[in-house]
Short mmCIF file of C-alpha atoms and ligand atoms in Angstrom, two decimals:
data_model
loop_
_atom_site.label_atom_id
_atom_site.label_comp_id
_atom_site.label_asym_id
_atom_site.label_seq_id
_atom_site.Cartn_x
_atom_site.Cartn_y
_atom_site.Cartn_z
CA MET W 39 -159.84 194.35 -65.24
CA THR W 40 -157.06 196.63 -64.89
CA THR W 41 -156.44 200.01 -66.23
CA THR W 42 -153.13 200.59 -63.92
CA VAL W 43 -150.39 202.20 -65.85
CA SER W 44 -147.65 202.06 -62.90
CA ARG W 45 -145.61 198.72 -63.84
CA ILE W 46 -142.56 200.42 -62.21
CA PRO W 47 -140.59 198.15 -59.53
CA SER W 48 -140.93 200.67 -56.20
CA TYR W 49 -137.22 199.61 -55.10
CA LEU W 50 -135.98 201.45 -58.23
CA SER W 51 -135.13 204.73 -56.86
CA ALA W 52 -135.01 208.14 -58.95
CA GLU W 53 -131.25 207.37 -60.06
CA GLN W 54 -131.66 203.42 -60.87
CA LEU W 55 -134.67 204.35 -63.59
CA GLY W 56 -133.93 202.73 -66.54
CA PRO W 57 -134.60 204.37 -69.95
CA TRP W 58 -137.74 201.57 -69.79
CA GLU W 59 -138.92 202.85 -66.33
CA THR W 60 -138.40 206.59 -67.86
CA PHE W 61 -140.67 205.78 -70.40
CA LEU W 62 -143.07 204.25 -67.96
CA VAL W 63 -143.24 207.50 -65.89
CA GLN W 64 -143.53 209.27 -68.94
CA VAL W 65 -146.89 207.38 -69.75
CA GLU W 66 -147.60 207.85 -65.98
CA ARG W 67 -148.03 211.61 -66.41
CA VAL W 68 -149.49 211.66 -69.60
CA ALA W 69 -152.26 209.30 -68.70
CA PRO W 70 -154.70 212.21 -66.66
CA HIS W 71 -154.56 214.25 -69.68
CA LEU W 72 -155.87 211.45 -72.04
CA PRO W 73 -159.81 211.49 -72.43
CA ALA W 74 -162.05 209.19 -70.83
CA ASP W 75 -162.84 206.66 -73.69
CA LEU W 76 -158.99 206.14 -74.40
CA GLN W 77 -158.74 205.49 -70.59
CA PRO W 78 -158.60 201.55 -70.30
CA LEU W 79 -156.26 201.16 -73.33
CA ILE W 80 -153.89 203.22 -71.81
CA PRO W 81 -151.91 199.60 -70.31
CA ILE W 82 -151.41 199.11 -74.51
CA LEU W 83 -148.31 201.10 -74.29
CA THR W 84 -146.50 199.73 -71.12
CA ARG W 85 -145.78 196.76 -72.88
CA PRO W 86 -144.32 195.97 -76.15
CA THR W 87 -146.22 193.95 -78.52
CA ARG W 88 -143.09 191.44 -79.37
CA ALA W 89 -139.77 191.56 -78.46
CA LEU W 90 -137.18 188.94 -79.80
CA ILE W 91 -133.97 188.35 -78.31
CA VAL W 92 -131.67 186.26 -80.92
CA ASN W 93 -128.01 184.89 -80.57
CA VAL W 94 -125.35 186.33 -83.35
CA PRO W 95 -122.56 184.34 -83.78
CA VAL W 96 -119.66 185.35 -85.95
CA ARG W 97 -116.65 184.21 -87.23
CA LEU W 98 -113.91 186.46 -86.29
CA ASP W 99 -110.95 187.03 -88.74
CA ASN W 100 -108.71 185.12 -86.49
CA GLY W 101 -111.02 182.01 -87.09
CA GLU W 102 -112.42 182.21 -83.54
CA MET W 103 -116.11 182.57 -83.06
CA ALA W 104 -117.78 185.61 -81.05
CA HIS W 105 -121.15 185.68 -79.90
CA PHE W 106 -123.16 188.37 -79.50
CA GLU W 107 -126.66 189.48 -78.01
CA GLY W 108 -129.42 191.24 -80.38
CA TYR W 109 -133.02 192.36 -79.95
CA ARG W 110 -135.61 193.54 -82.47
CA VAL W 111 -138.77 194.86 -80.40
CA GLN W 112 -142.10 196.44 -82.29
CA HIS W 113 -143.75 198.22 -79.54
CA ASN W 114 -147.10 199.04 -81.16
CA LEU W 115 -148.13 198.23 -84.68
CA ALA W 116 -151.56 199.85 -84.35
CA ARG W 117 -150.71 202.90 -86.95
CA GLY W 118 -148.65 200.89 -89.29
CA PRO W 119 -145.58 198.71 -89.39
CA GLY W 120 -142.78 198.75 -87.05
CA LYS W 121 -140.22 201.80 -87.73
CA GLY W 122 -137.14 202.26 -85.83
CA GLY W 123 -133.23 202.21 -85.85
CA ILE W 124 -130.40 199.74 -85.03
CA ARG W 125 -128.30 200.42 -82.62
CA TYR W 126 -124.41 199.18 -81.82
CA HIS W 127 -123.21 199.56 -78.65
CA PRO W 128 -121.68 197.45 -75.87
CA ASP W 129 -124.25 198.76 -73.67
CA VAL W 130 -127.38 197.52 -75.30
CA THR W 131 -129.87 195.97 -73.40
CA LEU W 132 -133.55 194.31 -73.48
CA PRO W 133 -135.37 196.98 -71.38
CA GLU W 134 -133.04 200.09 -73.30
CA VAL W 135 -134.44 198.67 -76.82
CA MET W 136 -138.19 198.50 -75.65
CA ALA W 137 -137.95 202.19 -74.39
CA LEU W 138 -136.64 203.02 -77.39
CA SER W 139 -139.07 201.35 -79.58
CA ALA W 140 -141.73 202.78 -77.36
CA TRP W 141 -140.32 206.38 -77.88
CA MET W 142 -140.61 205.64 -81.69
CA THR W 143 -144.56 204.43 -81.47
CA VAL W 144 -145.04 208.01 -79.54
CA LYS W 145 -142.69 210.03 -81.87
CA ASN W 146 -143.91 208.56 -85.59
CA ALA W 147 -147.19 209.72 -84.18
CA VAL W 148 -146.83 213.05 -82.99
CA VAL W 149 -145.32 213.90 -86.68
CA ASN W 150 -148.05 211.57 -87.70
CA VAL W 151 -146.05 209.27 -90.05
CA PRO W 152 -148.00 206.15 -90.75
CA PHE W 153 -145.81 203.91 -88.60
CA GLY W 154 -145.79 202.08 -85.26
CA GLY W 155 -142.85 201.76 -83.26
CA ALA W 156 -139.83 199.56 -83.68
CA LYS W 157 -135.97 199.28 -82.72
CA GLY W 158 -132.94 196.99 -82.66
CA GLY W 159 -129.86 196.63 -81.02
CA VAL W 160 -126.81 194.51 -80.91
CA ARG W 161 -124.73 194.34 -77.79
CA VAL W 162 -121.64 194.91 -79.16
CA ASP W 163 -118.54 197.22 -79.40
CA PRO W 164 -118.19 197.51 -83.24
CA ARG W 165 -114.65 199.68 -82.53
CA GLN W 166 -113.38 196.41 -82.24
CA LEU W 167 -114.60 194.74 -85.37
CA SER W 168 -112.88 195.06 -88.67
CA THR W 169 -115.26 196.05 -91.57
CA ALA W 170 -115.46 192.16 -92.95
CA GLU W 171 -116.44 190.84 -89.26
CA LEU W 172 -119.04 193.65 -88.88
CA GLU W 173 -120.43 192.99 -92.21
CA ARG W 174 -120.98 189.34 -90.97
CA LEU W 175 -122.27 190.42 -87.81
CA THR W 176 -124.89 192.55 -89.65
CA ARG W 177 -125.87 190.22 -92.14
CA ARG W 178 -126.14 187.06 -89.31
CA TYR W 179 -128.44 189.77 -86.78
CA THR W 180 -130.63 190.65 -89.93
CA SER W 181 -131.17 186.94 -90.40
CA GLU W 182 -132.03 186.13 -87.20
CA ILE W 183 -134.40 188.64 -87.21
CA HIS W 184 -135.95 188.25 -90.67
CA ILE W 185 -139.25 186.78 -89.74
CA LEU W 186 -140.37 190.19 -88.35
CA LEU W 187 -138.56 192.26 -91.24
CA GLY W 188 -140.56 193.73 -94.25
CA GLN W 189 -141.51 196.87 -95.88
CA ASP W 190 -144.97 196.73 -94.93
CA LYS W 191 -143.79 195.24 -91.40
CA ASP W 192 -140.75 196.55 -89.71
CA ILE W 193 -138.47 198.55 -91.54
CA PRO W 194 -135.41 199.28 -89.62
CA ALA W 195 -132.91 202.54 -89.76
CA PRO W 196 -129.74 204.06 -88.57
CA ASP W 197 -128.80 204.51 -84.78
CA ILE W 198 -125.89 204.66 -82.53
CA ASN W 199 -122.86 203.33 -84.50
CA THR W 200 -125.07 202.15 -87.60
CA ASN W 201 -124.76 204.13 -91.19
CA GLU W 202 -125.27 203.76 -94.45
CA GLN W 203 -123.40 200.53 -94.73
CA VAL W 204 -124.88 198.58 -92.36
CA MET W 205 -127.99 199.40 -94.25
CA ALA W 206 -127.14 198.41 -97.46
CA TRP W 207 -125.74 194.83 -95.44
CA LEU W 208 -129.10 194.86 -94.14
CA MET W 209 -131.20 195.21 -97.20
CA ASP W 210 -128.73 192.56 -99.73
CA THR W 211 -129.27 190.14 -96.69
CA TYR W 212 -132.91 190.42 -96.75
CA SER W 213 -133.51 190.69 -100.18
CA MET W 214 -131.12 187.50 -100.71
CA ASN W 215 -133.12 185.48 -98.26
CA GLU W 216 -136.69 186.82 -100.01
CA GLY W 217 -134.95 186.04 -103.74
CA ARG W 218 -135.68 189.81 -104.79
CA THR W 219 -134.68 193.46 -104.02
CA SER W 220 -136.74 195.05 -101.78
CA MET W 221 -135.37 198.39 -101.04
CA GLY W 222 -138.05 199.54 -98.71
CA VAL W 223 -137.38 197.05 -96.44
CA VAL W 224 -135.23 199.53 -94.70
CA THR W 225 -134.40 203.25 -94.81
CA GLY W 226 -130.91 205.48 -94.37
CA LYS W 227 -129.54 203.47 -97.27
CA PRO W 228 -126.87 205.09 -99.64
CA VAL W 229 -128.63 207.11 -102.21
CA SER W 230 -127.21 204.69 -104.91
CA LEU W 231 -129.63 201.83 -103.49
CA GLY W 232 -132.82 203.79 -103.12
CA GLY W 233 -131.85 206.06 -100.00
CA SER W 234 -133.34 209.64 -100.02
CA LEU W 235 -131.58 212.75 -100.69
CA GLY W 236 -131.69 214.90 -97.24
CA ARG W 237 -131.41 211.31 -94.82
CA ARG W 238 -127.81 212.22 -93.85
CA ASP W 239 -128.63 215.81 -92.07
CA ALA W 240 -132.58 215.41 -91.50
CA THR W 241 -132.47 214.46 -87.57
CA GLY W 242 -129.93 217.65 -87.14
CA ARG W 243 -132.32 219.49 -89.38
CA GLY W 244 -135.23 218.77 -87.35
CA VAL W 245 -133.37 219.38 -84.44
CA PHE W 246 -132.72 222.75 -86.01
CA VAL W 247 -136.01 223.34 -86.78
CA SER W 248 -137.99 222.49 -83.66
CA THR W 249 -135.09 224.85 -81.71
CA ALA W 250 -136.08 227.56 -84.21
CA GLU W 251 -139.38 227.57 -83.74
CA ALA W 252 -138.92 227.41 -79.66
CA ALA W 253 -136.42 230.31 -79.88
CA ARG W 254 -138.63 232.61 -81.96
CA ARG W 255 -141.92 232.06 -79.49
CA LEU W 256 -139.43 233.20 -76.85
CA GLY W 257 -137.96 236.07 -78.26
CA LEU W 258 -134.69 234.76 -78.72
CA ASP W 259 -132.56 235.43 -82.14
CA ILE W 260 -130.67 232.19 -83.34
CA ALA W 261 -128.07 234.50 -85.58
CA GLY W 262 -125.92 235.01 -82.18
CA ALA W 263 -127.00 232.38 -80.17
CA ARG W 264 -124.73 230.81 -78.32
CA VAL W 265 -125.13 227.07 -78.40
CA ALA W 266 -123.18 223.97 -76.68
CA ILE W 267 -124.14 220.23 -78.20
CA GLN W 268 -123.63 216.75 -76.43
CA GLY W 269 -122.57 214.25 -79.43
CA PHE W 270 -120.52 215.03 -82.58
CA GLY W 271 -122.07 212.20 -84.43
CA ASN W 272 -125.05 211.81 -87.77
CA VAL W 273 -127.37 213.97 -85.51
CA GLY W 274 -125.14 216.76 -83.33
CA GLU W 275 -122.62 217.34 -86.37
CA ALA W 276 -125.56 218.11 -88.82
CA ALA W 277 -127.30 220.44 -85.73
CA ALA W 278 -124.16 222.15 -85.08
CA ARG W 279 -123.32 222.80 -88.58
CA LEU W 280 -126.91 224.14 -89.31
CA PHE W 281 -127.02 226.39 -86.28
CA SER W 282 -124.04 227.74 -87.22
CA ASP W 283 -124.93 228.31 -90.67
CA ALA W 284 -127.92 230.62 -89.34
CA GLY W 285 -125.41 232.91 -87.48
CA ALA W 286 -125.57 230.72 -84.14
CA ARG W 287 -121.78 230.52 -81.95
CA ILE W 288 -121.32 226.98 -81.12
CA VAL W 289 -119.53 227.40 -77.75
CA ALA W 290 -119.22 224.09 -76.84
CA VAL W 291 -119.00 220.71 -78.32
CA GLN W 292 -118.56 217.06 -76.08
CA ASP W 293 -118.41 213.59 -77.44
CA SER W 294 -117.54 210.53 -76.14
CA SER W 295 -113.53 211.04 -76.62
CA GLY W 296 -113.80 214.74 -74.58
CA THR W 297 -115.14 218.60 -74.25
CA ILE W 298 -114.05 221.56 -76.39
CA ALA W 299 -115.26 224.72 -75.64
CA ASN W 300 -114.71 228.28 -77.37
CA PRO W 301 -116.75 231.15 -76.49
CA ALA W 302 -115.99 232.96 -79.87
CA GLY W 303 -117.53 229.85 -81.61
CA LEU W 304 -115.96 226.64 -82.97
CA ASP W 305 -115.93 226.10 -86.82
CA VAL W 306 -117.59 223.25 -86.96
CA ARG W 307 -116.57 222.19 -90.40
CA ALA W 308 -112.98 221.84 -89.58
CA LEU W 309 -113.98 220.29 -85.86
CA LYS W 310 -115.79 217.37 -88.09
CA THR W 311 -112.57 217.16 -90.52
CA TRP W 312 -110.91 217.09 -87.17
CA SER W 313 -113.00 214.13 -85.32
CA THR W 314 -113.30 212.28 -88.52
CA ALA W 315 -109.39 211.93 -88.80
CA HIS W 316 -108.63 211.70 -84.75
CA GLN W 317 -112.10 209.43 -83.63
CA GLY W 318 -113.20 212.40 -82.19
CA VAL W 319 -113.32 216.14 -80.69
CA ALA W 320 -110.31 215.54 -78.01
CA GLY W 321 -107.38 217.16 -78.96
CA ALA W 322 -108.41 219.80 -81.36
CA PRO W 323 -106.49 223.06 -81.69
CA PHE W 324 -109.59 225.31 -82.03
CA GLY W 325 -110.65 225.73 -78.43
CA GLU W 326 -109.94 224.42 -74.66
CA GLN W 327 -110.07 221.35 -74.01
CA ILE W 328 -112.79 221.17 -70.69
CA ASP W 329 -113.72 218.32 -68.17
CA GLY W 330 -116.95 216.69 -69.26
CA ASP W 331 -118.71 217.69 -66.00
CA SER W 332 -117.89 221.38 -66.63
CA PHE W 333 -119.62 221.39 -70.06
CA TRP W 334 -123.03 221.11 -68.60
CA SER W 335 -123.09 224.80 -66.89
CA THR W 336 -121.44 226.24 -70.43
CA ASP W 337 -122.63 229.74 -70.69
CA ALA W 338 -125.18 229.35 -73.51
CA GLU W 339 -128.81 229.93 -74.66
CA ILE W 340 -129.35 226.73 -76.35
CA LEU W 341 -128.55 223.14 -74.95
CA VAL W 342 -128.36 220.28 -77.55
CA ALA W 343 -127.87 216.71 -76.01
CA ALA W 344 -127.59 214.44 -79.50
CA ALA W 345 -125.35 211.47 -77.37
CA MET W 346 -127.17 209.00 -75.41
CA GLU W 347 -130.08 208.12 -72.74
CA ASN W 348 -129.45 209.21 -69.40
CA GLN W 349 -127.12 212.12 -69.39
CA ILE W 350 -128.98 214.72 -67.32
CA HIS W 351 -129.88 213.87 -64.07
CA PRO W 352 -131.04 216.03 -61.28
CA ALA W 353 -127.70 217.65 -60.11
CA THR W 354 -126.87 218.37 -63.60
CA ALA W 355 -130.51 219.82 -64.59
CA ARG W 356 -129.89 222.64 -61.53
CA ARG W 357 -126.87 223.60 -63.48
CA ILE W 358 -128.03 224.02 -66.56
CA ARG W 359 -127.96 227.54 -67.71
CA ALA W 360 -129.45 227.11 -71.34
CA ARG W 361 -133.04 228.74 -71.93
CA ILE W 362 -133.82 226.17 -74.36
CA LEU W 363 -132.93 222.23 -74.24
CA THR W 364 -133.06 220.23 -77.41
CA GLU W 365 -132.93 216.41 -77.10
CA GLY W 366 -131.66 215.27 -80.28
CA ALA W 367 -131.30 212.20 -78.67
CA ASN W 368 -133.66 209.55 -76.88
CA GLY W 369 -134.43 209.69 -73.61
CA PRO W 370 -131.39 212.06 -72.43
CA THR W 371 -133.34 213.81 -69.41
CA SER W 372 -134.03 211.44 -66.56
CA PRO W 373 -138.06 212.08 -65.15
CA GLU W 374 -136.97 214.13 -62.29
CA ALA W 375 -134.54 215.89 -63.98
CA ASP W 376 -137.74 216.76 -66.27
CA LEU W 377 -139.41 218.21 -63.64
CA ILE W 378 -136.21 220.38 -62.62
CA LEU W 379 -136.33 221.89 -65.26
CA GLN W 380 -139.67 222.79 -65.86
CA ASP W 381 -139.66 224.71 -62.31
CA ARG W 382 -136.64 226.35 -63.50
CA GLY W 383 -138.21 227.40 -66.48
CA ILE W 384 -135.93 225.77 -68.97
CA THR W 385 -137.83 224.81 -72.25
CA VAL W 386 -137.33 221.43 -73.16
CA ILE W 387 -138.19 220.64 -76.51
CA PRO W 388 -138.65 216.93 -76.17
CA ASP W 389 -136.99 213.68 -77.98
CA VAL W 390 -140.34 212.66 -79.35
CA LEU W 391 -140.58 215.77 -81.18
CA ALA W 392 -137.14 217.10 -81.76
CA ASN W 393 -135.62 214.38 -83.27
CA ALA W 394 -138.29 213.48 -85.54
CA GLY W 395 -136.47 214.44 -88.62
CA GLY W 396 -135.09 211.34 -89.21
CA VAL W 397 -138.13 209.39 -89.10
CA THR W 398 -139.65 211.82 -91.03
CA VAL W 399 -137.53 211.25 -93.98
CA SER W 400 -137.11 207.74 -93.65
CA TYR W 401 -141.10 208.04 -93.98
CA PHE W 402 -139.94 210.22 -97.56
CA GLU W 403 -137.28 207.25 -98.37
CA TRP W 404 -139.53 204.45 -97.67
CA VAL W 405 -142.46 206.40 -100.10
CA GLN W 406 -140.06 207.03 -102.71
CA ASP W 407 -138.88 203.23 -102.92
CA ILE W 408 -142.31 201.71 -102.70
CA SER W 409 -143.44 204.00 -105.62
CA ALA W 410 -139.57 203.98 -107.22
CA PHE W 411 -140.23 207.89 -107.89
CA PHE W 412 -136.99 210.10 -106.15
CA TRP W 413 -137.58 213.95 -104.77
CA SER W 414 -135.10 216.86 -105.04
CA GLU W 415 -133.52 217.41 -102.09
CA ASP W 416 -135.36 221.01 -102.13
CA GLU W 417 -138.37 218.99 -102.04
CA ILE W 418 -137.86 216.92 -99.26
CA ASN W 419 -135.90 219.39 -97.03
CA ALA W 420 -139.17 221.60 -97.45
CA ARG W 421 -141.37 218.88 -96.28
CA LEU W 422 -139.43 218.29 -93.46
CA GLU W 423 -139.63 221.33 -92.64
CA ARG W 424 -143.37 222.01 -93.12
CA ILE W 425 -143.92 218.67 -90.98
CA MET W 426 -141.68 219.71 -88.23
CA LYS W 427 -143.18 222.87 -88.11
CA GLU W 428 -146.81 221.62 -88.18
CA ALA W 429 -145.91 219.25 -85.30
CA PHE W 430 -143.92 221.96 -83.11
CA SER W 431 -147.26 224.10 -83.63
CA ALA W 432 -149.97 221.62 -82.39
CA VAL W 433 -147.45 220.59 -79.48
CA TRP W 434 -147.04 224.31 -78.82
CA GLU W 435 -150.81 225.17 -78.72
CA THR W 436 -151.60 221.64 -76.63
CA ALA W 437 -149.14 222.73 -74.23
CA THR W 438 -150.45 226.25 -73.54
CA ALA W 439 -153.48 225.30 -73.61
CA LYS W 440 -153.23 222.41 -71.17
CA GLY W 441 -150.53 223.98 -68.91
CA ILE W 442 -148.24 220.94 -69.45
CA SER W 443 -144.68 220.74 -70.44
CA LEU W 444 -143.74 220.17 -74.36
CA ARG W 445 -143.11 216.60 -73.18
CA THR W 446 -146.33 216.07 -71.61
CA ALA W 447 -148.31 217.58 -74.41
CA ALA W 448 -146.15 215.70 -77.48
CA PHE W 449 -146.95 212.74 -75.43
CA VAL W 450 -150.79 213.55 -75.31
CA LEU W 451 -151.00 214.25 -79.05
CA GLY W 452 -149.02 211.18 -80.13
CA CYS W 453 -150.93 208.28 -77.27
CA ASP W 454 -154.05 209.92 -78.35
CA ARG W 455 -153.57 208.79 -82.04
CA VAL W 456 -152.28 205.40 -80.90
CA LEU W 457 -154.90 204.62 -78.70
CA ARG W 458 -157.68 205.72 -81.39
CA ALA W 459 -156.15 203.66 -83.70
CA HIS W 460 -156.41 200.58 -81.18
CA LYS W 461 -159.97 201.83 -80.03
CA VAL W 462 -161.34 202.10 -84.15
CA ARG W 463 -159.50 198.61 -84.74
CA GLY W 464 -161.49 196.78 -81.97
CA LEU W 465 -159.91 194.36 -79.71
CA TYR W 466 -158.97 191.11 -81.61
CA PRO W 467 -160.68 188.38 -81.30
P1 LIG A 620 -123.62 208.42 -83.69
O1 LIG A 620 -122.97 207.04 -82.89
O2 LIG A 620 -123.89 209.42 -84.98
O3 LIG A 620 -123.20 209.37 -82.83
C1 LIG A 620 -123.28 209.46 -81.18
C2 LIG A 620 -122.12 210.59 -80.84
O4 LIG A 620 -122.59 210.63 -79.34
C3 LIG A 620 -120.92 210.77 -81.17
O5 LIG A 620 -120.38 211.57 -81.04
C4 LIG A 620 -120.35 210.24 -79.71
O6 LIG A 620 -118.70 209.77 -79.51
C5 LIG A 620 -121.18 210.74 -78.72
N1 LIG A 620 -121.23 210.03 -77.08
C6 LIG A 620 -121.58 208.72 -77.36
N2 LIG A 620 -121.50 208.67 -75.83
C7 LIG A 620 -121.47 209.80 -75.42
C8 LIG A 620 -121.29 210.28 -73.73
N3 LIG A 620 -121.44 209.18 -73.07
N4 LIG A 620 -121.08 211.64 -73.94
C9 LIG A 620 -120.65 212.15 -74.24
N5 LIG A 620 -120.85 212.13 -75.90
C10 LIG A 620 -121.04 210.36 -76.21
O7 LIG A 620 -125.78 208.46 -83.27
P2 LIG A 620 -126.67 209.43 -83.67
O8 LIG A 620 -126.99 208.72 -85.01
O9 LIG A 620 -126.01 210.97 -83.70
O10 LIG A 620 -127.25 209.17 -82.39
C11 LIG A 620 -127.09 210.57 -81.51
C12 LIG A 620 -128.56 210.06 -80.58
O11 LIG A 620 -129.87 210.53 -81.51
C13 LIG A 620 -128.72 208.55 -80.20
O12 LIG A 620 -129.53 208.80 -78.62
C14 LIG A 620 -130.06 208.14 -80.97
O13 LIG A 620 -130.93 207.41 -80.68
C15 LIG A 620 -130.85 209.53 -81.45
N6 LIG A 620 -131.24 209.76 -82.48
C16 LIG A 620 -130.55 209.56 -83.95
C17 LIG A 620 -131.28 209.58 -85.09
C18 LIG A 620 -130.60 209.69 -86.62
O14 LIG A 620 -130.83 209.60 -87.55
N7 LIG A 620 -129.41 208.89 -86.72
C19 LIG A 620 -133.06 209.58 -85.12
C20 LIG A 620 -133.31 210.11 -83.98
C21 LIG A 620 -132.85 210.13 -82.81
#
């Protein structure tokens, strides 16, 4: 029998660790803090329950055929059906999707919603496709992963480069193949199709609420605080708007097109209008265009990473001036950078807590769909805020009591819930 956790290839340097290795390091770091009766179960976390690789052939508008590779990974289903987004990006790989699905396992347990962890993706640059091609890609991908899907099996949601329209196509394709309308098979749908009010801003709102909770405990006033945000999409833009509405100054925004800074504060709504019209913040006439690297040393109290994984490496971590780093994105900080930030006394609000607002409102959407009874936006935002605050308090108290980082504390809470579910379910056969 083995209870070895380490499955990280020793030939990889710290800089070469990909997202899956990052997750394995995080499991290694939490292992000593888990109770003795759960120790033999820890290796369960180090492999996905199942992973599906699919070929996605698409007829292009010019009549030619293109082939894309897609994935759906169910990391763990002990606490409920798989739940996690679908990403369209040219850099999507199987290990990346494995890591993203694993973080969903931990995240769903941290906020205590009754889901396991899953994630999907297609290696594609959606900007190269027409709307009709994107629809055909989505419908073929959905059909290929259909065997895994279902409102009580696996429930996708949006992620990078996927949106309400993509979720509507997914829901329609699944429903056509099943011969019935199934709203609960996917979340992040348009409100007209069983989507939830408040879902669009939910992840950004969770980022804001968790940062405000940390700021309060650190004696930092959000009103007047300076905030720098990487990523100006679903998560980053909503977070920027909510910080700004609470009186914070958004002093820098970086997206894949460029970086804009203004120490006096950026007008978030005007920047959003610009970025929608120009596919990014580059060239926006509301501040100074700075180089991408300078972004990390922006003079700000709060830094929000809301773009991609693997953005903060040791060299970057040494330059960050903020007191709080909030991980709106999944896996933005490398394990080594994490330790540097900890040593430097920077409070890192980990992804599995900070960006859990999205899956929390996805859970509300799923509950509303299967009960066919819909709630008001105020009700949804109030419930979201309550869950985020409770999860934040539990993580903070665990970190304080055990003298560990917020990330390891979140993993303690999440992994304990997942492994305890395994323990009481027992080992089959
Ligand atoms: P999105 O596609 O709406 O936006 C992504 C943003 O990041 C864009 O502004 C893009 O330009 C920017 N970006 C991409 N690569 C970049 C780079 N190398 N440097 C700087 N900026 C870059 O995606 P999203 O839904 O906002 O997701 C962002 C992150 O949040 C992802 O890690 C995702 O997994 C995570 N997340 C999203 C949700 C959600 O509900 N959408 C929930 C939880 C976590």
